Coordinates of C-alpha atoms and ligand atoms in Angstrom, one line a residue:
M1 CA -15.6 16.8 1.5
V2 CA -12.4 15.0 0.7
R3 CA -11.9 13.6 -2.8
T4 CA -9.4 10.9 -3.9
Y5 CA -8.6 11.0 -7.6
V6 CA -7.0 7.8 -8.9
N7 CA -5.3 7.7 -12.3
L8 CA -5.7 4.0 -13.3
T9 CA -3.7 4.5 -16.5
R10 CA -0.7 5.8 -14.5
I11 CA -0.9 2.6 -12.3
R12 CA -0.8 0.5 -15.5
T13 CA 2.1 2.5 -16.8
N14 CA 3.9 2.0 -13.5
V15 CA 3.4 -1.7 -13.6
E16 CA 4.5 -1.9 -17.2
A17 CA 7.6 0.0 -16.4
I18 CA 8.4 -2.3 -13.4
R19 CA 7.9 -5.3 -15.6
A20 CA 10.2 -4.0 -18.3
R21 CA 12.9 -3.1 -15.8
V22 CA 13.0 -6.3 -13.7
G23 CA 12.4 -8.8 -16.5
V24 CA 10.4 -11.1 -14.2
K25 CA 6.8 -11.5 -13.3
V26 CA 5.0 -8.9 -11.1
I27 CA 2.8 -9.9 -8.2
G28 CA 0.5 -6.9 -7.6
V29 CA 0.3 -6.1 -3.9
V30 CA -3.3 -4.8 -3.3
K31 CA -3.5 -5.3 0.5
A32 CA -5.5 -2.9 2.7
D33 CA -7.8 -2.0 -0.1
A34 CA -4.8 -1.3 -2.4
Y35 CA -3.3 1.1 0.1
G36 CA -6.7 2.9 0.5
I37 CA -7.0 3.4 -3.3
G38 CA -9.6 0.7 -3.9
A39 CA -8.5 -2.9 -4.5
V40 CA -11.4 -3.7 -6.9
A41 CA -10.5 -0.9 -9.3
V42 CA -6.7 -1.4 -9.0
A43 CA -6.9 -5.2 -9.5
D44 CA -9.2 -4.7 -12.5
A45 CA -6.9 -2.2 -14.0
I46 CA -3.7 -4.3 -13.8
S47 CA -4.9 -7.9 -13.9
D48 CA -3.5 -8.6 -17.4
L49 CA -0.1 -7.2 -16.4
V50 CA 0.5 -9.2 -13.2
S51 CA 1.0 -13.0 -12.6
G52 CA -1.2 -12.7 -9.5
F53 CA -2.0 -10.6 -6.4
Y54 CA -0.9 -10.4 -2.8
V55 CA -3.0 -9.4 0.1
F56 CA -2.4 -9.8 3.8
H57 CA -5.6 -11.5 5.0
S58 CA -7.7 -14.0 3.0
D59 CA -10.8 -11.9 3.6
E60 CA -9.3 -9.1 1.5
A61 CA -9.2 -11.4 -1.5
L62 CA -12.9 -12.0 -1.1
D63 CA -13.8 -8.4 -0.5
A64 CA -12.0 -7.3 -3.6
R65 CA -13.4 -10.3 -5.6
L66 CA -9.9 -10.8 -6.8
A67 CA -10.5 -14.3 -8.3
E68 CA -13.6 -13.1 -10.2
V69 CA -12.1 -9.8 -11.4
S70 CA -8.8 -11.3 -12.6
G71 CA -9.0 -15.0 -12.9
K72 CA -5.5 -15.0 -11.2
S73 CA -4.4 -16.4 -7.9
T74 CA -3.9 -14.4 -4.7
L75 CA -1.2 -15.1 -2.2
C76 CA -2.5 -14.5 1.4
T77 CA -0.5 -14.5 4.6
V78 CA -3.1 -14.7 7.2
P79 CA -6.1 -17.1 7.1
G80 CA -9.6 -16.1 8.0
E81 CA -12.2 -18.3 9.7
N82 CA -12.2 -20.5 6.6
D83 CA -8.9 -22.3 6.4
D84 CA -9.5 -25.3 4.3
V85 CA -8.5 -26.5 0.9
A86 CA -12.0 -26.2 -0.7
F87 CA -12.3 -22.6 0.3
Y88 CA -8.9 -21.7 -1.1
L89 CA -9.5 -23.6 -4.4
E90 CA -12.9 -22.0 -4.8
H91 CA -11.4 -18.5 -4.4
N92 CA -8.1 -19.1 -6.2
I93 CA -6.2 -18.3 -3.0
R94 CA -2.8 -19.6 -2.3
P95 CA -2.2 -19.6 1.4
A96 CA 1.2 -18.8 2.8
V97 CA 2.3 -21.5 5.2
W98 CA 5.2 -21.9 7.6
T99 CA 4.3 -25.0 9.7
V100 CA 4.4 -28.6 8.8
E101 CA 0.8 -29.2 10.0
R102 CA -0.8 -26.5 7.9
A103 CA 1.4 -27.2 4.9
A104 CA 0.3 -30.8 4.9
R105 CA -3.3 -30.0 5.5
L106 CA -3.4 -27.4 2.7
A107 CA -1.1 -29.2 0.2
R108 CA -3.8 -29.5 -2.5
A109 CA -4.3 -25.7 -2.4
K110 CA -0.7 -25.2 -3.6
P111 CA 0.4 -23.3 -0.5
V112 CA 3.4 -20.9 -0.7
L113 CA 6.2 -21.2 1.8
S114 CA 6.8 -18.1 3.8
V115 CA 10.5 -18.0 4.8
D116 CA 11.8 -16.1 7.8
T117 CA 14.8 -14.1 6.8
G118 CA 14.6 -11.7 9.8
M119 CA 11.1 -10.4 10.0
Q120 CA 10.3 -13.0 12.8
R121 CA 6.6 -13.3 12.1
F122 CA 4.3 -15.2 9.8
A123 CA 7.2 -17.3 8.5
C124 CA 9.2 -20.5 8.7
A125 CA 12.4 -20.8 10.6
T126 CA 15.3 -21.9 8.4
D127 CA 15.7 -25.3 10.2
Q128 CA 12.1 -26.2 9.4
L129 CA 12.2 -25.4 5.6
D130 CA 12.8 -28.9 4.3
A131 CA 10.0 -30.4 6.5
V132 CA 7.5 -27.8 5.4
I133 CA 8.5 -28.1 1.7
Q134 CA 7.9 -31.8 1.8
A135 CA 4.7 -31.7 3.8
G136 CA 3.1 -29.0 1.5
Q137 CA 4.6 -30.2 -1.8
I138 CA 5.8 -26.7 -2.1
T139 CA 6.6 -25.2 -5.5
E140 CA 6.9 -21.5 -4.5
A141 CA 8.5 -19.7 -1.6
F142 CA 8.8 -16.0 -0.6
T143 CA 10.2 -13.8 2.1
H144 CA 9.2 -10.4 3.4
A145 CA 12.5 -8.6 2.9
A146 CA 13.4 -5.3 4.2
K147 CA 17.1 -5.5 3.2
P148 CA 18.8 -6.9 0.1
E149 CA 20.6 -9.5 2.2
Q150 CA 17.3 -11.1 3.0
A151 CA 16.5 -11.5 -0.7
T152 CA 19.9 -13.1 -1.2
Q153 CA 19.4 -15.3 1.8
L154 CA 16.2 -16.7 0.3
K155 CA 18.1 -17.6 -2.8
D156 CA 21.0 -19.1 -0.8
L157 CA 18.5 -21.2 1.3
L158 CA 16.2 -22.4 -1.5
G159 CA 17.8 -21.7 -4.9
G160 CA 18.5 -24.5 -7.4
R161 CA 15.5 -26.6 -6.3
G162 CA 13.1 -25.6 -9.0
L163 CA 11.0 -23.4 -6.6
R164 CA 9.6 -20.1 -7.7
L165 CA 11.2 -17.5 -5.4
H166 CA 10.3 -13.9 -4.6
A167 CA 11.3 -11.3 -2.1
A168 CA 11.4 -7.8 -3.5
A169 CA 8.9 -5.2 -2.4
S170 CA 9.2 -1.6 -3.8
A171 CA 12.4 -0.7 -1.9
L172 CA 14.3 -3.7 -3.3
I173 CA 12.9 -3.9 -6.8
D174 CA 15.7 -2.0 -8.4
V175 CA 18.5 -3.5 -6.2
P176 CA 20.6 -5.8 -8.3
G177 CA 20.2 -9.5 -7.3
C178 CA 16.9 -9.0 -5.5
Q179 CA 14.4 -9.7 -8.4
L180 CA 14.7 -13.5 -8.3
D181 CA 11.7 -15.1 -10.1
A182 CA 9.1 -12.4 -9.4
V183 CA 8.7 -9.1 -7.6
R184 CA 6.0 -7.9 -5.3
P185 CA 5.5 -4.1 -5.6
G186 CA 2.8 -2.2 -3.7
L187 CA 3.8 1.4 -3.2
M188 CA 5.7 1.7 -6.4
M189 CA 2.7 0.8 -8.5
F190 CA 0.9 3.9 -7.2
D191 CA 3.6 6.5 -7.9
G192 CA 2.1 9.7 -9.1
A193 CA -1.3 8.0 -9.5
V194 CA -3.2 9.5 -6.5
R195 CA -4.4 13.0 -5.7
V196 CA -6.3 13.8 -2.5
T197 CA -8.0 17.2 -2.2
T198 CA -10.4 19.0 0.1
P199 CA -11.9 22.5 -0.3
L200 CA -10.9 25.5 1.8
I201 CA -13.9 26.4 3.9
D202 CA -12.6 29.6 5.5
A203 CA -9.9 32.1 4.6
R204 CA -9.0 35.2 6.6
P205 CA -6.1 37.4 7.8
T206 CA -4.5 36.1 10.9
K207 CA -4.8 38.4 13.9
G208 CA -2.5 37.4 16.7
P209 CA -1.9 34.0 18.1
L210 CA -4.0 31.3 16.4
G211 CA -5.9 28.2 17.4
Y212 CA -5.6 26.1 20.5
G213 CA -1.8 26.4 20.6
G214 CA -1.6 30.2 20.1
L215 CA 0.4 29.7 16.9
T216 CA 2.1 32.3 14.9
N217 CA 1.4 32.1 11.3
P218 CA 4.3 33.3 9.1
T219 CA 2.1 34.0 6.0
G220 CA -0.3 36.3 7.8
H221 CA -3.4 34.6 6.3
H222 CA -4.9 31.3 7.3
G223 CA -7.8 29.1 6.3
V224 CA -9.6 26.0 7.5
I225 CA -10.3 22.5 6.1
L226 CA -12.7 20.0 7.3
V227 CA -10.2 17.2 8.0
G228 CA -8.8 16.6 11.5
Y229 CA -7.0 14.1 13.6
S230 CA -10.2 12.0 13.9
H231 CA -9.6 11.4 10.2
G232 CA -6.0 10.6 10.7
L233 CA -4.6 14.0 9.5
R234 CA -1.3 15.2 10.9
N235 CA 0.8 18.3 10.4
G236 CA 2.6 18.6 7.2
P237 CA 2.7 20.5 3.9
V238 CA -0.3 21.1 1.5
L239 CA -0.6 22.7 -1.9
I240 CA -3.0 25.6 -2.4
N241 CA -3.2 27.3 -5.8
G242 CA 0.2 25.9 -6.7
R243 CA 1.9 27.2 -3.6
R244 CA 3.2 25.1 -0.8
Q245 CA 1.5 25.9 2.5
Q246 CA 1.6 24.3 6.0
I247 CA -1.0 22.7 8.1
L248 CA -0.6 24.9 11.2
E249 CA -2.6 23.0 13.7
V250 CA -4.8 19.8 13.5
G251 CA -8.0 19.8 15.4
M252 CA -10.4 16.9 15.9
Q253 CA -12.4 17.5 12.8
S254 CA -10.8 20.5 11.1
A255 CA -7.3 21.9 10.6
Y256 CA -5.8 25.4 10.1
V257 CA -3.6 25.9 7.0
S258 CA -1.4 28.9 6.1
L259 CA -2.6 30.8 3.1
D260 CA -1.5 33.3 0.5
P261 CA -3.6 36.5 0.7
K262 CA -5.0 35.6 -2.8
D263 CA -6.4 32.2 -1.7
R264 CA -10.2 32.1 -1.4
I265 CA -12.9 30.0 0.2
G266 CA -13.7 27.1 -2.1
N267 CA -10.2 26.8 -3.5
E268 CA -8.7 23.3 -3.6
V269 CA -6.3 22.2 -0.9
C270 CA -4.2 19.4 -2.1
L271 CA -3.2 17.0 0.7
L272 CA -1.4 14.4 -1.6
G273 CA -0.4 14.6 -5.2
N274 CA 1.9 16.5 -7.5
E275 CA 5.1 17.4 -5.6
L276 CA 3.4 16.1 -2.3
T277 CA 4.4 12.5 -2.7
P278 CA 3.7 9.8 -0.1
Q279 CA 7.4 10.0 0.7
T280 CA 7.2 13.8 1.4
I281 CA 4.1 13.4 3.6
G282 CA 5.4 10.3 5.3
K283 CA 8.6 12.2 6.2
A284 CA 6.6 15.2 7.6
W285 CA 4.6 12.7 9.7
N286 CA 7.7 11.0 10.9
S287 CA 6.4 7.9 9.4
T288 CA 6.4 5.9 6.1
P289 CA 5.1 6.7 2.6
H290 CA 2.9 3.6 3.0
E291 CA 1.1 5.1 6.0
A292 CA 0.7 8.5 4.4
L293 CA -0.7 7.1 1.2
H294 CA -3.0 4.6 2.9
R295 CA -4.4 7.2 5.3
L296 CA -4.9 10.0 2.8
A297 CA -6.2 7.9 -0.1
S298 CA -8.7 6.1 2.2
L299 CA -10.1 9.5 3.4
G300 CA -11.6 10.7 0.1
E301 CA -14.5 9.7 -2.0
K302 CA -12.9 8.0 -5.0
T303 CA -13.0 9.1 -8.6
Y304 CA -11.3 6.8 -11.0
A305 CA -10.0 7.9 -14.4
T306 CA -8.4 5.9 -17.2
Ligands
LIG401 C1 3.2 -4.8 1.7 C2 4.0 -5.9 1.1 C3 4.7 -5.8 -0.1 C4 4.7 -4.6 -0.9 O1 5.4 -3.5 -0.2 P1 5.7 -2.1 -0.8 O2 6.8 -1.5 0.0 O3 4.4 -1.4 -0.7 O4 6.1 -2.3 -2.2 C5 5.3 -7.0 -0.6 N1 5.2 -8.1 0.1 C6 4.6 -8.3 1.2 C7 4.6 -9.6 1.9 C8 3.9 -7.2 1.8 O5 3.3 -7.3 3.0

Protein backbone atom coordinates (compact mmCIF):
# COMPACT_ATOMS: atom_id res chain seq x y z
CA MET A 1 0.00 0.00 0.00
CA VAL A 2 3.03 2.28 0.20
CA ARG A 3 4.49 3.80 -2.94
CA THR A 4 7.89 5.38 -3.45
CA TYR A 5 8.14 7.72 -6.44
CA VAL A 6 11.69 8.45 -7.54
CA ASN A 7 12.52 11.28 -9.91
CA LEU A 8 15.74 10.12 -11.57
CA THR A 9 16.07 13.33 -13.56
CA ARG A 10 16.11 15.28 -10.31
CA ILE A 11 18.89 13.03 -8.99
CA ARG A 12 20.89 13.73 -12.17
CA THR A 13 20.27 17.46 -11.84
CA ASN A 14 21.44 17.34 -8.23
CA VAL A 15 24.65 15.55 -9.19
CA GLU A 16 25.27 18.00 -12.05
CA ALA A 17 24.78 20.91 -9.64
CA ILE A 18 27.19 19.39 -7.11
CA ARG A 19 29.78 18.86 -9.85
CA ALA A 20 29.46 22.43 -11.04
CA ARG A 21 29.75 23.83 -7.51
CA VAL A 22 32.71 21.81 -6.26
CA GLY A 23 34.71 21.65 -9.48
CA VAL A 24 36.10 18.20 -8.63
CA LYS A 25 34.98 14.64 -9.35
CA VAL A 26 31.92 13.18 -7.67
CA ILE A 27 31.87 9.68 -6.18
CA GLY A 28 28.20 8.63 -5.95
CA VAL A 29 27.36 7.04 -2.61
CA VAL A 30 24.77 4.33 -3.27
CA LYS A 31 25.14 2.25 -0.11
CA ALA A 32 22.16 0.54 1.54
CA ASP A 33 20.38 0.24 -1.82
CA ALA A 34 20.97 3.94 -2.48
CA TYR A 35 19.37 4.93 0.83
CA GLY A 36 16.40 2.68 0.09
CA ILE A 37 15.76 4.34 -3.27
CA GLY A 38 17.18 1.53 -5.40
CA ALA A 39 20.89 1.33 -6.18
CA VAL A 40 20.47 -0.24 -9.63
CA ALA A 41 18.23 2.57 -10.88
CA VAL A 42 20.22 5.34 -9.22
CA ALA A 43 23.59 4.05 -10.44
CA ASP A 44 22.24 3.68 -13.96
CA ALA A 45 20.85 7.23 -13.88
CA ILE A 46 24.07 8.93 -12.77
CA SER A 47 26.85 6.67 -14.00
CA ASP A 48 28.06 9.11 -16.67
CA LEU A 49 28.23 11.97 -14.14
CA VAL A 50 30.33 10.29 -11.45
CA SER A 51 33.92 9.06 -11.36
CA GLY A 52 32.82 5.95 -9.47
CA PHE A 53 30.65 4.73 -6.64
CA TYR A 54 30.89 4.06 -2.94
CA VAL A 55 29.09 1.33 -1.02
CA PHE A 56 29.73 0.04 2.49
CA HIS A 57 29.93 -3.70 1.91
CA SER A 58 31.35 -5.33 -1.21
CA ASP A 59 28.22 -7.51 -1.55
CA GLU A 60 26.29 -4.32 -2.22
CA ALA A 61 28.39 -3.64 -5.33
CA LEU A 62 27.47 -7.09 -6.64
CA ASP A 63 23.78 -6.79 -5.73
CA ALA A 64 23.51 -3.49 -7.60
CA ARG A 65 25.64 -4.85 -10.47
CA LEU A 66 27.59 -1.62 -10.31
CA ALA A 67 30.45 -2.74 -12.53
CA GLU A 68 28.10 -3.99 -15.26
CA VAL A 69 25.75 -1.02 -15.10
CA SER A 70 28.39 1.68 -15.04
CA GLY A 71 31.76 0.33 -16.10
CA LYS A 72 33.13 2.36 -13.20
CA SER A 73 34.88 1.30 -10.03
CA THR A 74 33.26 1.04 -6.63
CA LEU A 75 35.00 1.79 -3.37
CA CYS A 76 33.90 -0.62 -0.61
CA THR A 77 34.75 -0.40 3.06
CA VAL A 78 33.88 -3.85 4.35
CA PRO A 79 34.85 -7.09 2.58
CA GLY A 80 32.49 -10.00 2.11
CA GLU A 81 33.49 -13.65 2.12
CA ASN A 82 35.49 -13.10 -1.03
CA ASP A 83 38.45 -10.93 -0.16
CA ASP A 84 40.98 -11.58 -2.87
CA VAL A 85 42.51 -9.65 -5.74
CA ALA A 86 40.83 -11.70 -8.49
CA PHE A 87 37.38 -11.06 -7.03
CA TYR A 88 37.96 -7.31 -6.78
CA LEU A 89 39.39 -7.05 -10.29
CA GLU A 90 36.51 -9.05 -11.74
CA HIS A 91 33.92 -6.73 -10.18
CA ASN A 92 35.86 -3.49 -10.53
CA ILE A 93 35.86 -3.03 -6.77
CA ARG A 94 38.52 -1.04 -4.98
CA PRO A 95 38.71 -2.27 -1.41
CA ALA A 96 39.36 0.19 1.39
CA VAL A 97 42.36 -0.92 3.44
CA TRP A 98 43.83 0.13 6.76
CA THR A 99 46.30 -2.61 7.67
CA VAL A 100 49.68 -3.46 6.20
CA GLU A 101 48.76 -7.12 5.77
CA ARG A 102 45.64 -6.52 3.72
CA ALA A 103 47.13 -3.63 1.76
CA ALA A 104 50.04 -5.84 0.69
CA ARG A 105 47.82 -8.78 -0.16
CA LEU A 106 45.40 -6.63 -2.23
CA ALA A 107 47.91 -4.26 -3.85
CA ARG A 108 47.05 -5.40 -7.39
CA ALA A 109 43.39 -4.45 -6.81
CA LYS A 110 44.41 -0.80 -6.31
CA PRO A 111 43.21 -0.58 -2.72
CA VAL A 112 42.21 2.79 -1.29
CA LEU A 113 43.65 3.82 2.06
CA SER A 114 41.03 4.63 4.69
CA VAL A 115 42.45 7.17 7.12
CA ASP A 116 41.24 7.58 10.69
CA THR A 117 40.64 11.24 11.45
CA GLY A 118 38.39 10.60 14.43
CA MET A 119 35.76 8.05 13.45
CA GLN A 120 37.85 5.28 15.07
CA ARG A 121 36.58 2.45 12.92
CA PHE A 122 37.42 0.90 9.53
CA ALA A 123 40.45 3.14 9.21
CA CYS A 124 44.18 3.44 9.61
CA ALA A 125 45.81 5.14 12.59
CA THR A 126 48.04 8.03 11.59
CA ASP A 127 51.26 6.33 12.71
CA GLN A 128 50.61 3.43 10.32
CA LEU A 129 49.89 5.47 7.19
CA ASP A 130 53.34 5.30 5.61
CA ALA A 131 53.62 1.55 6.10
CA VAL A 132 50.19 0.88 4.57
CA ILE A 133 50.83 3.25 1.64
CA GLN A 134 54.01 1.42 0.85
CA ALA A 135 52.58 -2.07 1.29
CA GLY A 136 49.53 -1.39 -0.90
CA GLN A 137 51.20 0.88 -3.48
CA ILE A 138 48.45 3.30 -2.54
CA THR A 139 47.39 6.00 -5.02
CA GLU A 140 44.18 7.13 -3.31
CA ALA A 141 43.13 7.83 0.28
CA PHE A 142 39.97 8.96 1.99
CA THR A 143 38.54 9.66 5.40
CA HIS A 144 34.97 9.51 6.68
CA ALA A 145 34.70 13.05 7.98
CA ALA A 146 32.00 14.47 10.19
CA LYS A 147 33.71 17.84 10.69
CA PRO A 148 35.68 20.15 8.38
CA GLU A 149 38.81 19.71 10.52
CA GLN A 150 38.87 16.04 9.56
CA ALA A 151 39.00 16.86 5.85
CA THR A 152 41.79 19.33 6.52
CA GLN A 153 43.61 16.75 8.60
CA LEU A 154 43.59 14.30 5.70
CA LYS A 155 45.18 16.93 3.50
CA ASP A 156 47.74 17.83 6.17
CA LEU A 157 48.66 14.16 6.63
CA LEU A 158 48.82 13.08 3.00
CA GLY A 159 48.78 16.15 0.76
CA GLY A 160 51.61 16.80 -1.69
CA ARG A 161 52.35 13.12 -2.33
CA GLY A 162 50.37 12.73 -5.54
CA LEU A 163 47.59 10.77 -3.84
CA ARG A 164 43.96 11.34 -4.82
CA LEU A 165 42.27 12.51 -1.60
CA HIS A 166 38.60 12.76 -0.64
CA ALA A 167 36.68 13.39 2.55
CA ALA A 168 33.48 15.37 2.04
CA ALA A 169 30.06 13.76 2.36
CA SER A 170 26.96 15.95 1.92
CA ALA A 171 27.45 17.96 5.11
CA LEU A 172 30.92 19.15 4.06
CA ILE A 173 30.49 19.48 0.31
CA ASP A 174 29.94 23.23 0.41
CA VAL A 175 32.41 23.94 3.21
CA PRO A 176 35.45 25.76 1.82
CA GLY A 177 38.59 23.64 1.85
CA CYS A 178 36.81 20.28 2.18
CA GLN A 179 36.44 19.34 -1.49
CA LEU A 180 40.04 18.08 -2.00
CA ASP A 181 40.24 15.94 -5.19
CA ALA A 182 36.73 14.47 -5.08
CA VAL A 183 33.55 14.56 -2.99
CA ARG A 184 31.32 11.67 -1.86
CA PRO A 185 27.70 12.80 -1.62
CA GLY A 186 24.89 10.46 -0.70
CA LEU A 187 21.97 12.30 0.86
CA MET A 188 22.47 15.47 -1.19
CA MET A 189 22.04 13.60 -4.48
CA PHE A 190 18.50 12.70 -3.46
CA ASP A 191 17.27 16.18 -2.47
CA GLY A 192 13.70 16.60 -3.66
CA ALA A 193 13.80 13.37 -5.66
CA VAL A 194 11.71 11.06 -3.49
CA ARG A 195 8.03 10.99 -2.58
CA VAL A 196 6.52 8.29 -0.38
CA THR A 197 2.76 7.97 -0.14
CA THR A 198 0.09 5.67 1.22
CA PRO A 199 -3.70 5.92 0.94
CA LEU A 200 -6.02 6.89 3.74
CA ILE A 201 -8.05 3.77 4.54
CA ASP A 202 -10.38 5.27 7.13
CA ALA A 203 -11.63 8.80 7.86
CA ARG A 204 -14.07 9.81 10.59
CA PRO A 205 -14.90 12.41 13.25
CA THR A 206 -13.03 11.86 16.51
CA LYS A 207 -15.30 11.09 19.44
CA GLY A 208 -13.42 11.39 22.69
CA PRO A 209 -10.04 9.91 23.58
CA LEU A 210 -8.44 8.03 20.71
CA GLY A 211 -6.38 4.88 20.24
CA TYR A 212 -4.28 3.00 22.78
CA GLY A 213 -3.09 6.15 24.47
CA GLY A 214 -6.47 7.91 24.80
CA LEU A 215 -5.20 10.78 22.67
CA THR A 216 -6.89 14.06 22.08
CA ASN A 217 -7.05 15.04 18.44
CA PRO A 218 -6.87 18.80 17.89
CA THR A 219 -8.44 18.66 14.39
CA GLY A 220 -11.55 16.72 15.47
CA HIS A 221 -11.25 14.28 12.57
CA HIS A 222 -8.88 11.39 12.17
CA GLY A 223 -7.95 8.68 9.73
CA VAL A 224 -5.91 5.50 9.51
CA ILE A 225 -3.03 4.40 7.29
CA LEU A 226 -1.67 0.88 6.91
CA VAL A 227 1.85 1.62 8.04
CA GLY A 228 2.99 1.02 11.60
CA TYR A 229 6.04 0.60 13.76
CA SER A 230 6.63 -2.87 12.35
CA HIS A 231 7.45 -0.99 9.12
CA GLY A 232 9.60 1.49 10.98
CA LEU A 233 7.11 4.36 11.07
CA ARG A 234 7.36 6.89 13.86
CA ASN A 235 5.38 9.93 14.94
CA GLY A 236 5.79 12.98 12.77
CA PRO A 237 4.13 15.21 10.20
CA VAL A 238 2.35 14.02 7.03
CA LEU A 239 0.71 15.92 4.16
CA ILE A 240 -2.90 15.24 3.21
CA ASN A 241 -4.54 17.25 0.43
CA GLY A 242 -1.83 19.87 0.78
CA ARG A 243 -2.36 20.34 4.51
CA ARG A 244 0.14 19.37 7.13
CA GLN A 245 -1.28 16.81 9.54
CA GLN A 246 0.21 14.75 12.35
CA ILE A 247 0.62 11.09 12.94
CA LEU A 248 -1.25 10.84 16.25
CA GLU A 249 -0.31 7.33 17.29
CA VAL A 250 1.70 4.58 15.63
CA GLY A 251 0.46 1.02 16.07
CA MET A 252 2.15 -2.17 14.98
CA GLN A 253 0.74 -2.21 11.44
CA SER A 254 -1.35 0.95 11.23
CA ALA A 255 -1.26 4.52 12.44
CA TYR A 256 -3.76 7.26 13.29
CA VAL A 257 -3.41 10.58 11.48
CA SER A 258 -5.19 13.87 12.11
CA LEU A 259 -7.46 14.98 9.26
CA ASP A 260 -9.29 17.95 7.87
CA PRO A 261 -13.06 17.32 7.75
CA LYS A 262 -12.84 17.38 3.94
CA ASP A 263 -10.31 14.54 3.73
CA ARG A 264 -11.72 11.27 2.40
CA ILE A 265 -10.91 7.56 2.34
CA GLY A 266 -8.57 6.89 -0.58
CA ASN A 267 -6.90 10.30 -0.41
CA GLU A 268 -3.14 10.25 -0.57
CA VAL A 269 -1.15 10.59 2.62
CA CYS A 270 2.34 11.86 1.86
CA LEU A 271 4.93 10.53 4.31
CA LEU A 272 7.95 12.06 2.56
CA GLY A 273 8.23 14.60 -0.23
CA ASN A 274 7.45 18.24 -1.01
CA GLU A 275 7.92 20.22 2.22
CA LEU A 276 8.39 16.98 4.17
CA THR A 277 12.09 16.62 3.55
CA PRO A 278 14.26 13.91 5.09
CA GLN A 279 15.59 16.69 7.35
CA THR A 280 12.08 17.54 8.59
CA ILE A 281 11.16 13.92 9.25
CA GLY A 282 14.56 13.11 10.73
CA LYS A 283 14.11 15.95 13.20
CA ALA A 284 10.59 14.77 14.13
CA TRP A 285 12.05 11.31 14.74
CA ASN A 286 14.86 12.73 16.84
CA SER A 287 17.16 11.12 14.31
CA THR A 288 18.98 11.91 11.07
CA PRO A 289 17.71 12.71 7.57
CA HIS A 290 19.60 9.61 6.42
CA GLU A 291 17.54 7.32 8.62
CA ALA A 292 14.26 8.99 7.65
CA LEU A 293 15.00 8.78 3.93
CA HIS A 294 16.26 5.22 4.06
CA ARG A 295 13.40 3.93 6.14
CA LEU A 296 10.59 5.63 4.24
CA ALA A 297 12.01 5.16 0.73
CA SER A 298 12.59 1.44 1.45
CA LEU A 299 8.98 1.00 2.50
CA GLY A 300 7.29 1.64 -0.81
CA GLU A 301 6.94 -0.16 -4.08
CA LYS A 302 9.14 1.88 -6.41
CA THR A 303 8.06 3.88 -9.43
CA TYR A 304 10.92 5.52 -11.33
CA ALA A 305 10.36 8.49 -13.58
CA THR A 306 12.87 10.28 -15.77
C1 LIG B 1 27.44 7.43 3.78
C2 LIG B 1 28.77 7.89 3.40
C3 LIG B 1 28.95 9.04 2.62
C4 LIG B 1 27.80 9.90 2.19
O1 LIG B 1 27.18 10.55 3.29
P1 LIG B 1 25.96 11.56 3.07
O2 LIG B 1 25.87 12.28 4.36
O3 LIG B 1 24.76 10.74 2.78
O4 LIG B 1 26.32 12.43 1.92
C5 LIG B 1 30.23 9.36 2.22
N1 LIG B 1 31.29 8.61 2.58
C6 LIG B 1 31.17 7.51 3.33
C7 LIG B 1 32.38 6.73 3.69
C8 LIG B 1 29.91 7.11 3.78
O5 LIG B 1 29.78 6.02 4.54
